[in-house]
Amino acid sequence: MDEQNRAMRRQVLASLAAGGMAAVTGSWSGLVRAAEAVTLPFENGLRPLTSDFPQKGEMLLLRSRPPLLETPFDVFDEGVFTPNDRFFVRWHLAGIPTTIDARTFGVKVHGAVAHELDLGIADIMNGFDRVELAAVNQCAGNSRGFFKPRVAGGEWGNGAMGNARWTGVRLKDILDRAGVKAGAVEVRFNGLDEGVVAATPDFVKSLTVDHARDGEVMVAFGMNGQPLPLLNGFPLRLVVPGWYSTYWMKMLNDIEVIDTPDRNFWMAKAYQIPDTPHASVSPEDKSFKTVAINRMVPRSFVTNLSDGAVLDIGVHRKVRGIAFGGDAGVREVRFSSDDGATWTTAQLGRDFGKYSFRRWETAFVPRRPGRYTLKVMAINANGVAQPDKPNWNPGGYMRNVVEAVTVVAA
Ligand SMILES: Nc1nc2c(c(=O)[nH]1)N[C@H]1C(S)=C(S)[C@@H](COP(=O)(O)O)O[C@H]1N2
Ligand SMILES: [Mo]
């Protein structure tokens, strides 16, 4: 990041700390104008494009209330950091505040602690060490639309993910100030959003005390050098590097240390995956052990070519894309131009840290006319590779497969 960017970031964050910046936006429940649409490559894949949501540019609309907005895939070709105004949005409950006053907003830390805390934004920004980390935020249901047989749930393409530089403070430091009592087992997080009918279970998520205190989990107020957009959790959100974003609580206003494991709906019933390799089962299988979804796995994508692209015979083509290692760095990205029969190692771009997207690039020269199936596979620092065959589970979680793009040389 250059000096000018740093200076801008300091200014923006300073004005947030001084309470000089409140997210005040209109409501977005009005009519969404859809001038154009995109068709994702699966059944019922037609998605209107909308620019009608506050602080958001053009996004694919899955649902408006509560909002589900997907990042158009070409955004991922533009760089490893996903711009805030194109970053995907996912909420479970329709009662989302449209105005937040940064001067009065506070986070409570309570439960099995020695001292309860009530921290304002300025307390968080000025009272603890600041940390910055690049990390991928990916919905557990990213790419669910590709599941065959189809499953219930938001039919995302591959754009329910994004990578940002998060600025904030360590959750560990906040918990240490409160003093976690011996015998505490988990830390539960809640945000300002709520259901519109009383029967809807409030969206709360928990991490073990050890995870919460690992020094990496962070309470973030900055995203790519700016305050968080309202729909991405202004003014504070949890960042849980390497874990699916269901744990990345937005509009975080409550941290409760608990001394029994959290059995609430969102931990014990929702977001359960089969306890099997790749969280995969066969659709006929009805009895399998489940666990709460947790660490991410490696993925990689071609970003500058899409299905059906026509290439010139004998002409050198750059093929590039993004990869991420999940809960570890990217060790290697492999590329194949013959449907996986032979592989070469792609060149990796700059390393922004093990939780970030990483650029990869390679060259490809189609020698004969015809169709070519290009494939890309990431292997992370723990040696975990993407599977050849897509996984399947009834929740449509953790979609993973070596991705393929079919191009034609003519
Ligand atoms: N308060 C709150 N935080 C939340 C959620 C929510 O519904 N409410 N959804 C979670 C899920 S499932 C996802 S995928 C991410 C989405 O983060 P984003 O909207 O910033 O992309 O937020 C997480 N944090
Ligand atoms: Mo999600």
mmCIF file of N, CA and C and ligand atoms in Angstrom, residues 90 139-140 271, ligand 2:
data_model
loop_
_atom_site.group_PDB
_atom_site.id
_atom_site.type_symbol
_atom_site.label_atom_id
_atom_site.label_comp_id
_atom_site.label_asym_id
_atom_site.label_seq_id
_atom_site.Cartn_x
_atom_site.Cartn_y
_atom_site.Cartn_z
ATOM 1 N N ARG A 90 -24.715 -11.115 2.506
ATOM 2 C CA ARG A 90 -25.626 -12.178 2.912
ATOM 3 C C ARG A 90 -26.115 -11.903 4.335
ATOM 4 N N CYS A 139 -18.911 -17.493 1.962
ATOM 5 C CA CYS A 139 -20.115 -18.121 2.507
ATOM 6 C C CYS A 139 -19.981 -19.644 2.399
ATOM 7 N N ALA A 140 -20.466 -20.335 3.424
ATOM 8 C CA ALA A 140 -20.455 -21.805 3.417
ATOM 9 C C ALA A 140 -21.208 -22.349 2.211
ATOM 10 N N TYR A 271 -26.087 -25.097 9.526
ATOM 11 C CA TYR A 271 -24.644 -25.112 9.239
ATOM 12 C C TYR A 271 -23.943 -26.355 9.756
HETATM 13 MO MO MO B 2 -23.121 -17.748 4.649
#
